[in-house]
Amino acid sequence: MNRATNDSKKLLVLNKPKGYVVTRSDELGRKTVYNLLPDWVFDDGWMPIGRLDLESKGLLLFTTNGQIGNALTKPGNCIKIYEIWVRGHVTDEHIAEALKGVESKHGLLKALVVEKIGMGGAKTKLKIVIDEGKNRHIRRLFGALKDPKFGTPLKVLELKRISIGSFKLNIESGKWRYLSLEEERMLIKNLD
Protein backbone atom coordinates (compact mmCIF):
# COMPACT_ATOMS: atom_id res chain seq x y z
CA MET A 1 0.00 0.00 0.00
CA ASN A 2 1.57 3.28 -1.07
CA ARG A 3 1.42 6.11 1.40
CA ALA A 4 -0.61 9.09 0.27
CA THR A 5 0.53 12.61 1.13
CA ASN A 6 -2.21 13.02 3.73
CA ASP A 7 -1.39 9.71 5.48
CA SER A 8 -0.01 9.62 9.00
CA LYS A 9 3.62 8.59 9.30
CA LYS A 10 3.03 7.64 12.96
CA LEU A 11 -0.19 5.59 13.10
CA LEU A 12 -1.87 2.75 11.26
CA VAL A 13 -4.99 0.77 12.06
CA LEU A 14 -5.81 -2.92 11.76
CA ASN A 15 -9.26 -4.45 12.16
CA LYS A 16 -8.12 -7.54 14.07
CA PRO A 17 -10.14 -10.72 13.52
CA LYS A 18 -10.49 -13.41 16.20
CA GLY A 19 -7.70 -15.99 16.33
CA TYR A 20 -4.66 -13.70 16.17
CA VAL A 21 -2.31 -12.93 19.07
CA VAL A 22 -1.19 -9.33 19.59
CA THR A 23 2.54 -9.96 19.89
CA ARG A 24 5.64 -9.81 17.70
CA SER A 25 6.21 -13.56 17.99
CA ASP A 26 4.40 -16.41 19.71
CA GLU A 27 6.21 -19.31 21.36
CA LEU A 28 3.14 -21.50 20.76
CA GLY A 29 3.28 -20.88 17.02
CA ARG A 30 -0.11 -19.15 16.87
CA LYS A 31 -0.85 -16.57 14.17
CA THR A 32 0.06 -13.03 15.20
CA VAL A 33 -1.38 -9.72 14.01
CA TYR A 34 1.82 -9.26 11.99
CA ASN A 35 0.63 -12.10 9.72
CA LEU A 36 -2.09 -9.68 8.56
CA LEU A 37 0.30 -6.79 7.88
CA PRO A 38 3.06 -6.16 5.32
CA ASP A 39 6.53 -7.38 6.39
CA TRP A 40 7.83 -3.81 6.72
CA VAL A 41 5.43 -3.17 9.65
CA PHE A 42 7.34 -5.79 11.67
CA ASP A 43 10.76 -4.91 10.24
CA ASP A 44 10.38 -1.16 10.87
CA GLY A 45 9.39 -1.72 14.51
CA TRP A 46 5.70 -0.73 14.41
CA MET A 47 4.24 -1.72 17.78
CA PRO A 48 0.62 -2.34 18.79
CA ILE A 49 -0.92 0.28 21.07
CA GLY A 50 -2.56 -1.80 23.78
CA ARG A 51 -3.81 -5.33 23.29
CA LEU A 52 -6.79 -7.41 22.25
CA ASP A 53 -6.79 -11.04 23.41
CA LEU A 54 -6.86 -14.01 21.02
CA GLU A 55 -10.68 -14.22 21.04
CA SER A 56 -11.29 -10.47 20.74
CA LYS A 57 -11.55 -8.48 17.55
CA GLY A 58 -11.72 -4.96 16.29
CA LEU A 59 -9.70 -1.77 16.36
CA LEU A 60 -5.97 -2.09 16.95
CA LEU A 61 -3.64 0.84 16.36
CA PHE A 62 0.10 0.55 15.64
CA THR A 63 2.78 3.21 15.98
CA THR A 64 6.52 3.74 15.79
CA ASN A 65 6.18 6.62 18.26
CA GLY A 66 6.49 5.52 21.90
CA GLN A 67 5.08 8.82 23.22
CA ILE A 68 1.84 8.37 21.27
CA GLY A 69 1.62 4.72 22.37
CA ASN A 70 2.10 5.64 26.03
CA ALA A 71 -0.39 8.54 25.86
CA LEU A 72 -3.10 6.34 24.30
CA THR A 73 -2.67 3.57 26.91
CA LYS A 74 -2.23 5.76 30.02
CA PRO A 75 -5.22 5.10 32.32
CA GLY A 76 -7.77 7.90 32.23
CA ASN A 77 -6.28 9.46 29.11
CA CYS A 78 -8.34 7.96 26.33
CA ILE A 79 -11.86 6.53 25.99
CA LYS A 80 -12.21 3.10 24.38
CA ILE A 81 -15.59 1.76 23.22
CA TYR A 82 -16.48 -1.91 22.81
CA GLU A 83 -19.49 -3.89 21.67
CA ILE A 84 -19.85 -7.19 23.49
CA TRP A 85 -22.23 -10.13 23.59
CA VAL A 86 -22.69 -11.60 27.06
CA ARG A 87 -24.20 -15.00 27.77
CA GLY A 88 -27.18 -14.51 30.06
CA HIS A 89 -29.58 -11.73 30.81
CA VAL A 90 -27.73 -8.61 31.92
CA THR A 91 -29.82 -6.85 34.57
CA ASP A 92 -29.86 -3.24 35.76
CA GLU A 93 -28.09 -4.53 38.89
CA HIS A 94 -25.29 -5.96 36.74
CA ILE A 95 -24.94 -2.63 34.97
CA ALA A 96 -24.85 -0.75 38.30
CA GLU A 97 -22.15 -3.15 39.60
CA ALA A 98 -20.06 -2.78 36.43
CA LEU A 99 -20.24 1.01 36.75
CA LYS A 100 -19.33 0.90 40.46
CA GLY A 101 -16.55 -1.61 39.80
CA VAL A 102 -15.52 -5.00 41.12
CA GLU A 103 -12.29 -5.78 42.92
CA SER A 104 -9.97 -8.29 41.30
CA LYS A 105 -6.35 -9.34 41.68
CA HIS A 106 -5.71 -6.86 38.84
CA GLY A 107 -7.23 -4.00 40.85
CA LEU A 108 -10.63 -2.35 40.47
CA LEU A 109 -12.32 -3.27 37.20
CA LYS A 110 -15.11 -0.98 36.09
CA ALA A 111 -16.77 0.62 33.10
CA LEU A 112 -17.63 4.29 32.61
CA VAL A 113 -20.71 3.46 30.52
CA VAL A 114 -22.68 0.23 30.08
CA GLU A 115 -25.57 0.43 27.65
CA LYS A 116 -27.87 -2.39 26.52
CA ILE A 117 -28.11 -2.29 22.73
CA GLY A 118 -29.68 -5.64 21.92
CA MET A 119 -30.92 -9.06 22.98
CA GLY A 120 -30.70 -12.37 21.16
CA GLY A 121 -32.04 -15.51 22.81
CA ALA A 122 -30.12 -15.94 26.06
CA LYS A 123 -27.57 -13.26 25.13
CA THR A 124 -27.33 -9.53 25.76
CA LYS A 125 -25.47 -7.09 23.53
CA LEU A 126 -23.84 -4.20 25.34
CA LYS A 127 -21.86 -1.09 24.51
CA ILE A 128 -19.05 -0.64 27.04
CA VAL A 129 -16.92 2.47 27.55
CA ILE A 130 -13.69 2.30 29.56
CA ASP A 131 -10.75 4.69 29.95
CA GLU A 132 -8.15 2.11 30.90
CA GLY A 133 -7.45 -1.41 29.80
CA LYS A 134 -6.17 -3.84 32.35
CA ASN A 135 -5.46 -7.39 31.15
CA ARG A 136 -8.77 -8.90 29.92
CA HIS A 137 -10.53 -6.01 31.71
CA ILE A 138 -14.04 -6.42 30.26
CA ARG A 139 -14.01 -10.24 30.31
CA ARG A 140 -12.90 -10.29 33.97
CA LEU A 141 -15.37 -7.55 34.95
CA PHE A 142 -18.39 -9.43 33.60
CA GLY A 143 -16.99 -12.79 34.77
CA ALA A 144 -17.15 -11.42 38.32
CA LEU A 145 -20.92 -10.84 37.97
CA LYS A 146 -23.36 -13.71 38.52
CA ASP A 147 -26.40 -14.69 36.49
CA PRO A 148 -29.31 -14.22 38.94
CA LYS A 149 -31.20 -17.24 37.60
CA PHE A 150 -28.38 -19.81 37.52
CA GLY A 151 -25.79 -18.33 39.88
CA THR A 152 -23.09 -18.78 37.24
CA PRO A 153 -20.67 -16.06 36.16
CA LEU A 154 -21.67 -13.97 33.18
CA LYS A 155 -19.50 -14.78 30.18
CA VAL A 156 -18.39 -12.46 27.40
CA LEU A 157 -18.93 -14.48 24.23
CA GLU A 158 -17.84 -11.84 21.75
CA LEU A 159 -15.85 -8.64 22.18
CA LYS A 160 -15.13 -6.03 19.53
CA ARG A 161 -13.35 -2.70 20.07
CA ILE A 162 -15.03 -0.11 17.86
CA SER A 163 -13.25 3.10 18.84
CA ILE A 164 -10.24 4.60 20.58
CA GLY A 165 -10.57 8.28 21.45
CA SER A 166 -11.94 10.10 18.40
CA PHE A 167 -11.01 7.30 15.99
CA LYS A 168 -13.80 4.92 14.99
CA LEU A 169 -13.22 1.57 13.29
CA ASN A 170 -14.17 1.85 9.63
CA ILE A 171 -12.42 -0.92 7.70
CA GLU A 172 -13.18 -4.58 7.02
CA SER A 173 -11.98 -7.37 9.30
CA GLY A 174 -8.38 -8.39 8.55
CA LYS A 175 -7.63 -5.14 6.66
CA TRP A 176 -5.32 -2.27 7.60
CA ARG A 177 -4.59 1.30 6.51
CA TYR A 178 -2.75 4.40 7.62
CA LEU A 179 -4.69 6.95 9.63
CA SER A 180 -5.07 10.24 7.76
CA LEU A 181 -3.19 13.24 9.14
CA GLU A 182 -6.58 14.67 10.21
CA GLU A 183 -7.50 11.45 12.07
CA GLU A 184 -4.08 11.49 13.76
CA ARG A 185 -4.47 15.15 14.76
CA MET A 186 -7.95 14.54 16.20
CA LEU A 187 -6.80 11.44 18.10
CA ILE A 188 -3.75 12.96 19.79
CA LYS A 189 -4.94 16.55 20.34
CA ASN A 190 -6.61 15.77 23.69
CA LEU A 191 -3.83 13.61 25.14
CA ASP A 192 -1.56 14.61 28.01
PDB file of C-alpha atoms in Angstrom:
ATOM      1  CA  MET A   1       0.000   0.000   0.000  1.00  0.00           C
ATOM      2  CA  ASN A   2       1.574   3.276  -1.067  1.00  0.00           C
ATOM      3  CA  ARG A   3       1.422   6.108   1.403  1.00  0.00           C
ATOM      4  CA  ALA A   4      -0.611   9.095   0.275  1.00  0.00           C
ATOM      5  CA  THR A   5       0.528  12.608   1.129  1.00  0.00           C
ATOM      6  CA  ASN A   6      -2.209  13.021   3.734  1.00  0.00           C
ATOM      7  CA  ASP A   7      -1.393   9.706   5.478  1.00  0.00           C
ATOM      8  CA  SER A   8      -0.012   9.617   9.002  1.00  0.00           C
ATOM      9  CA  LYS A   9       3.621   8.592   9.304  1.00  0.00           C
ATOM     10  CA  LYS A  10       3.030   7.639  12.956  1.00  0.00           C
ATOM     11  CA  LEU A  11      -0.193   5.594  13.100  1.00  0.00           C
ATOM     12  CA  LEU A  12      -1.866   2.753  11.259  1.00  0.00           C
ATOM     13  CA  VAL A  13      -4.994   0.773  12.062  1.00  0.00           C
ATOM     14  CA  LEU A  14      -5.811  -2.923  11.761  1.00  0.00           C
ATOM     15  CA  ASN A  15      -9.258  -4.453  12.161  1.00  0.00           C
ATOM     16  CA  LYS A  16      -8.116  -7.535  14.069  1.00  0.00           C
ATOM     17  CA  PRO A  17     -10.142 -10.718  13.520  1.00  0.00           C
ATOM     18  CA  LYS A  18     -10.487 -13.414  16.200  1.00  0.00           C
ATOM     19  CA  GLY A  19      -7.701 -15.987  16.332  1.00  0.00           C
ATOM     20  CA  TYR A  20      -4.656 -13.703  16.168  1.00  0.00           C
ATOM     21  CA  VAL A  21      -2.311 -12.934  19.065  1.00  0.00           C
ATOM     22  CA  VAL A  22      -1.194  -9.333  19.591  1.00  0.00           C
ATOM     23  CA  THR A  23       2.543  -9.964  19.889  1.00  0.00           C
ATOM     24  CA  ARG A  24       5.637  -9.811  17.698  1.00  0.00           C
ATOM     25  CA  SER A  25       6.213 -13.559  17.989  1.00  0.00           C
ATOM     26  CA  ASP A  26       4.401 -16.407  19.712  1.00  0.00           C
ATOM     27  CA  GLU A  27       6.210 -19.310  21.363  1.00  0.00           C
ATOM     28  CA  LEU A  28       3.140 -21.497  20.762  1.00  0.00           C
ATOM     29  CA  GLY A  29       3.283 -20.883  17.022  1.00  0.00           C
ATOM     30  CA  ARG A  30      -0.106 -19.145  16.865  1.00  0.00           C
ATOM     31  CA  LYS A  31      -0.850 -16.571  14.175  1.00  0.00           C
ATOM     32  CA  THR A  32       0.065 -13.028  15.198  1.00  0.00           C
ATOM     33  CA  VAL A  33      -1.376  -9.723  14.013  1.00  0.00           C
ATOM     34  CA  TYR A  34       1.821  -9.263  11.995  1.00  0.00           C
ATOM     35  CA  ASN A  35       0.631 -12.100   9.723  1.00  0.00           C
ATOM     36  CA  LEU A  36      -2.088  -9.675   8.558  1.00  0.00           C
ATOM     37  CA  LEU A  37       0.299  -6.790   7.882  1.00  0.00           C
ATOM     38  CA  PRO A  38       3.065  -6.162   5.321  1.00  0.00           C
ATOM     39  CA  ASP A  39       6.530  -7.384   6.388  1.00  0.00           C
ATOM     40  CA  TRP A  40       7.830  -3.809   6.725  1.00  0.00           C
ATOM     41  CA  VAL A  41       5.430  -3.167   9.646  1.00  0.00           C
ATOM     42  CA  PHE A  42       7.339  -5.786  11.669  1.00  0.00           C
ATOM     43  CA  ASP A  43      10.763  -4.911  10.236  1.00  0.00           C
ATOM     44  CA  ASP A  44      10.384  -1.159  10.871  1.00  0.00           C
ATOM     45  CA  GLY A  45       9.385  -1.718  14.511  1.00  0.00           C
ATOM     46  CA  TRP A  46       5.705  -0.729  14.414  1.00  0.00           C
ATOM     47  CA  MET A  47       4.240  -1.716  17.784  1.00  0.00           C
ATOM     48  CA  PRO A  48       0.625  -2.342  18.785  1.00  0.00           C
ATOM     49  CA  ILE A  49      -0.916   0.275  21.074  1.00  0.00           C
ATOM     50  CA  GLY A  50      -2.555  -1.804  23.778  1.00  0.00           C
ATOM     51  CA  ARG A  51      -3.806  -5.334  23.285  1.00  0.00           C
ATOM     52  CA  LEU A  52      -6.789  -7.414  22.250  1.00  0.00           C
ATOM     53  CA  ASP A  53      -6.787 -11.038  23.412  1.00  0.00           C
ATOM     54  CA  LEU A  54      -6.856 -14.007  21.024  1.00  0.00           C
ATOM     55  CA  GLU A  55     -10.683 -14.221  21.039  1.00  0.00           C
ATOM     56  CA  SER A  56     -11.287 -10.472  20.736  1.00  0.00           C
ATOM     57  CA  LYS A  57     -11.552  -8.480  17.548  1.00  0.00           C
ATOM     58  CA  GLY A  58     -11.720  -4.956  16.293  1.00  0.00           C
ATOM     59  CA  LEU A  59      -9.703  -1.771  16.362  1.00  0.00           C
ATOM     60  CA  LEU A  60      -5.969  -2.088  16.950  1.00  0.00           C
ATOM     61  CA  LEU A  61      -3.636   0.845  16.364  1.00  0.00           C
ATOM     62  CA  PHE A  62       0.096   0.546  15.639  1.00  0.00           C
ATOM     63  CA  THR A  63       2.782   3.208  15.982  1.00  0.00           C
ATOM     64  CA  THR A  64       6.524   3.737  15.786  1.00  0.00           C
ATOM     65  CA  ASN A  65       6.182   6.624  18.256  1.00  0.00           C
ATOM     66  CA  GLY A  66       6.491   5.523  21.898  1.00  0.00           C
ATOM     67  CA  GLN A  67       5.076   8.821  23.223  1.00  0.00           C
ATOM     68  CA  ILE A  68       1.841   8.368  21.271  1.00  0.00           C
ATOM     69  CA  GLY A  69       1.621   4.717  22.372  1.00  0.00           C
ATOM     70  CA  ASN A  70       2.102   5.644  26.026  1.00  0.00           C
ATOM     71  CA  ALA A  71      -0.388   8.537  25.864  1.00  0.00           C
ATOM     72  CA  LEU A  72      -3.096   6.340  24.301  1.00  0.00           C
ATOM     73  CA  THR A  73      -2.666   3.573  26.911  1.00  0.00           C
ATOM     74  CA  LYS A  74      -2.230   5.764  30.023  1.00  0.00           C
ATOM     75  CA  PRO A  75      -5.218   5.095  32.322  1.00  0.00           C
ATOM     76  CA  GLY A  76      -7.770   7.905  32.234  1.00  0.00           C
ATOM     77  CA  ASN A  77      -6.279   9.465  29.112  1.00  0.00           C
ATOM     78  CA  CYS A  78      -8.338   7.958  26.329  1.00  0.00           C
ATOM     79  CA  ILE A  79     -11.862   6.532  25.994  1.00  0.00           C
ATOM     80  CA  LYS A  80     -12.210   3.100  24.380  1.00  0.00           C
ATOM     81  CA  ILE A  81     -15.586   1.758  23.224  1.00  0.00           C
ATOM     82  CA  TYR A  82     -16.482  -1.905  22.808  1.00  0.00           C
ATOM     83  CA  GLU A  83     -19.492  -3.889  21.668  1.00  0.00           C
ATOM     84  CA  ILE A  84     -19.852  -7.193  23.485  1.00  0.00           C
ATOM     85  CA  TRP A  85     -22.234 -10.133  23.595  1.00  0.00           C
ATOM     86  CA  VAL A  86     -22.692 -11.599  27.064  1.00  0.00           C
ATOM     87  CA  ARG A  87     -24.204 -15.003  27.771  1.00  0.00           C
ATOM     88  CA  GLY A  88     -27.177 -14.512  30.055  1.00  0.00           C
ATOM     89  CA  HIS A  89     -29.585 -11.732  30.807  1.00  0.00           C
ATOM     90  CA  VAL A  90     -27.732  -8.610  31.921  1.00  0.00           C
ATOM     91  CA  THR A  91     -29.824  -6.852  34.571  1.00  0.00           C
ATOM     92  CA  ASP A  92     -29.861  -3.241  35.756  1.00  0.00           C
ATOM     93  CA  GLU A  93     -28.087  -4.532  38.891  1.00  0.00           C
ATOM     94  CA  HIS A  94     -25.289  -5.956  36.743  1.00  0.00           C
ATOM     95  CA  ILE A  95     -24.943  -2.627  34.974  1.00  0.00           C
ATOM     96  CA  ALA A  96     -24.847  -0.750  38.305  1.00  0.00           C
ATOM     97  CA  GLU A  97     -22.147  -3.147  39.604  1.00  0.00           C
ATOM     98  CA  ALA A  98     -20.059  -2.783  36.425  1.00  0.00           C
ATOM     99  CA  LEU A  99     -20.243   1.011  36.751  1.00  0.00           C
ATOM    100  CA  LYS A 100     -19.328   0.902  40.461  1.00  0.00           C
ATOM    101  CA  GLY A 101     -16.553  -1.610  39.803  1.00  0.00           C
ATOM    102  CA  VAL A 102     -15.520  -4.998  41.122  1.00  0.00           C
ATOM    103  CA  GLU A 103     -12.290  -5.778  42.924  1.00  0.00           C
ATOM    104  CA  SER A 104      -9.965  -8.295  41.305  1.00  0.00           C
ATOM    105  CA  LYS A 105      -6.353  -9.343  41.684  1.00  0.00           C
ATOM    106  CA  HIS A 106      -5.708  -6.860  38.841  1.00  0.00           C
ATOM    107  CA  GLY A 107      -7.227  -3.998  40.853  1.00  0.00           C
ATOM    108  CA  LEU A 108     -10.626  -2.350  40.471  1.00  0.00           C
ATOM    109  CA  LEU A 109     -12.316  -3.269  37.200  1.00  0.00           C
ATOM    110  CA  LYS A 110     -15.113  -0.977  36.087  1.00  0.00           C
ATOM    111  CA  ALA A 111     -16.772   0.625  33.097  1.00  0.00           C
ATOM    112  CA  LEU A 112     -17.634   4.294  32.609  1.00  0.00           C
ATOM    113  CA  VAL A 113     -20.708   3.457  30.516  1.00  0.00           C
ATOM    114  CA  VAL A 114     -22.679   0.229  30.082  1.00  0.00           C
ATOM    115  CA  GLU A 115     -25.572   0.434  27.648  1.00  0.00           C
ATOM    116  CA  LYS A 116     -27.873  -2.387  26.516  1.00  0.00           C
ATOM    117  CA  ILE A 117     -28.113  -2.290  22.730  1.00  0.00           C
ATOM    118  CA  GLY A 118     -29.678  -5.645  21.921  1.00  0.00           C
ATOM    119  CA  MET A 119     -30.917  -9.065  22.978  1.00  0.00           C
ATOM    120  CA  GLY A 120     -30.702 -12.374  21.161  1.00  0.00           C
ATOM    121  CA  GLY A 121     -32.044 -15.507  22.812  1.00  0.00           C
ATOM    122  CA  ALA A 122     -30.124 -15.943  26.061  1.00  0.00           C
ATOM    123  CA  LYS A 123     -27.569 -13.258  25.128  1.00  0.00           C
ATOM    124  CA  THR A 124     -27.327  -9.532  25.763  1.00  0.00           C
ATOM    125  CA  LYS A 125     -25.474  -7.090  23.525  1.00  0.00           C
ATOM    126  CA  LEU A 126     -23.836  -4.202  25.343  1.00  0.00           C
ATOM    127  CA  LYS A 127     -21.864  -1.092  24.512  1.00  0.00           C
ATOM    128  CA  ILE A 128     -19.047  -0.645  27.039  1.00  0.00           C
ATOM    129  CA  VAL A 129     -16.918   2.472  27.549  1.00  0.00           C
ATOM    130  CA  ILE A 130     -13.692   2.303  29.561  1.00  0.00           C
ATOM    131  CA  ASP A 131     -10.751   4.687  29.954  1.00  0.00           C
ATOM    132  CA  GLU A 132      -8.148   2.110  30.897  1.00  0.00           C
ATOM    133  CA  GLY A 133      -7.451  -1.407  29.803  1.00  0.00           C
ATOM    134  CA  LYS A 134      -6.165  -3.842  32.352  1.00  0.00           C
ATOM    135  CA  ASN A 135      -5.464  -7.387  31.148  1.00  0.00           C
ATOM    136  CA  ARG A 136      -8.768  -8.897  29.924  1.00  0.00           C
ATOM    137  CA  HIS A 137     -10.531  -6.009  31.712  1.00  0.00           C
ATOM    138  CA  ILE A 138     -14.038  -6.424  30.265  1.00  0.00           C
ATOM    139  CA  ARG A 139     -14.013 -10.236  30.309  1.00  0.00           C
ATOM    140  CA  ARG A 140     -12.901 -10.292  33.970  1.00  0.00           C
ATOM    141  CA  LEU A 141     -15.370  -7.553  34.954  1.00  0.00           C
ATOM    142  CA  PHE A 142     -18.393  -9.429  33.603  1.00  0.00           C
ATOM    143  CA  GLY A 143     -16.990 -12.785  34.766  1.00  0.00           C
ATOM    144  CA  ALA A 144     -17.150 -11.417  38.321  1.00  0.00           C
ATOM    145  CA  LEU A 145     -20.919 -10.841  37.975  1.00  0.00           C
ATOM    146  CA  LYS A 146     -23.363 -13.714  38.520  1.00  0.00           C
ATOM    147  CA  ASP A 147     -26.400 -14.695  36.486  1.00  0.00           C
ATOM    148  CA  PRO A 148     -29.313 -14.223  38.941  1.00  0.00           C
ATOM    149  CA  LYS A 149     -31.204 -17.241  37.604  1.00  0.00           C
ATOM    150  CA  PHE A 150     -28.385 -19.812  37.516  1.00  0.00           C
ATOM    151  CA  GLY A 151     -25.792 -18.330  39.880  1.00  0.00           C
ATOM    152  CA  THR A 152     -23.087 -18.785  37.236  1.00  0.00           C
ATOM    153  CA  PRO A 153     -20.666 -16.058  36.156  1.00  0.00           C
ATOM    154  CA  LEU A 154     -21.675 -13.970  33.177  1.00  0.00           C
ATOM    155  CA  LYS A 155     -19.504 -14.783  30.182  1.00  0.00           C
ATOM    156  CA  VAL A 156     -18.390 -12.458  27.402  1.00  0.00           C
ATOM    157  CA  LEU A 157     -18.934 -14.483  24.230  1.00  0.00           C
ATOM    158  CA  GLU A 158     -17.837 -11.844  21.750  1.00  0.00           C
ATOM    159  CA  LEU A 159     -15.853  -8.644  22.182  1.00  0.00           C
ATOM    160  CA  LYS A 160     -15.133  -6.033  19.528  1.00  0.00           C
ATOM    161  CA  ARG A 161     -13.352  -2.704  20.065  1.00  0.00           C
ATOM    162  CA  ILE A 162     -15.031  -0.108  17.859  1.00  0.00           C
ATOM    163  CA  SER A 163     -13.253   3.105  18.838  1.00  0.00           C
ATOM    164  CA  ILE A 164     -10.241   4.602  20.580  1.00  0.00           C
ATOM    165  CA  GLY A 165     -10.566   8.277  21.448  1.00  0.00           C
ATOM    166  CA  SER A 166     -11.937  10.104  18.401  1.00  0.00           C
ATOM    167  CA  PHE A 167     -11.009   7.299  15.986  1.00  0.00           C
ATOM    168  CA  LYS A 168     -13.797   4.925  14.985  1.00  0.00           C
ATOM    169  CA  LEU A 169     -13.217   1.572  13.287  1.00  0.00           C
ATOM    170  CA  ASN A 170     -14.172   1.855   9.632  1.00  0.00           C
ATOM    171  CA  ILE A 171     -12.418  -0.920   7.704  1.00  0.00           C
ATOM    172  CA  GLU A 172     -13.180  -4.579   7.024  1.00  0.00           C
ATOM    173  CA  SER A 173     -11.977  -7.375   9.304  1.00  0.00           C
ATOM    174  CA  GLY A 174      -8.379  -8.392   8.547  1.00  0.00           C
ATOM    175  CA  LYS A 175      -7.629  -5.136   6.664  1.00  0.00           C
ATOM    176  CA  TRP A 176      -5.317  -2.270   7.596  1.00  0.00           C
ATOM    177  CA  ARG A 177      -4.595   1.300   6.506  1.00  0.00           C
ATOM    178  CA  TYR A 178      -2.752   4.402   7.617  1.00  0.00           C
ATOM    179  CA  LEU A 179      -4.686   6.953   9.631  1.00  0.00           C
ATOM    180  CA  SER A 180      -5.069  10.240   7.764  1.00  0.00           C
ATOM    181  CA  LEU A 181      -3.193  13.244   9.143  1.00  0.00           C
ATOM    182  CA  GLU A 182      -6.579  14.671  10.208  1.00  0.00           C
ATOM    183  CA  GLU A 183      -7.501  11.447  12.074  1.00  0.00           C
ATOM    184  CA  GLU A 184      -4.078  11.490  13.756  1.00  0.00           C
ATOM    185  CA  ARG A 185      -4.469  15.152  14.759  1.00  0.00           C
ATOM    186  CA  MET A 186      -7.955  14.540  16.203  1.00  0.00           C
ATOM    187  CA  LEU A 187      -6.797  11.443  18.097  1.00  0.00           C
ATOM    188  CA  ILE A 188      -3.750  12.960  19.786  1.00  0.00           C
ATOM    189  CA  LYS A 189      -4.942  16.549  20.343  1.00  0.00           C
ATOM    190  CA  ASN A 190      -6.606  15.767  23.691  1.00  0.00           C
ATOM    191  CA  LEU A 191      -3.833  13.608  25.139  1.00  0.00           C
ATOM    192  CA  ASP A 192      -1.555  14.605  28.006  1.00  0.00           C
TER     193      ASP A 192
END
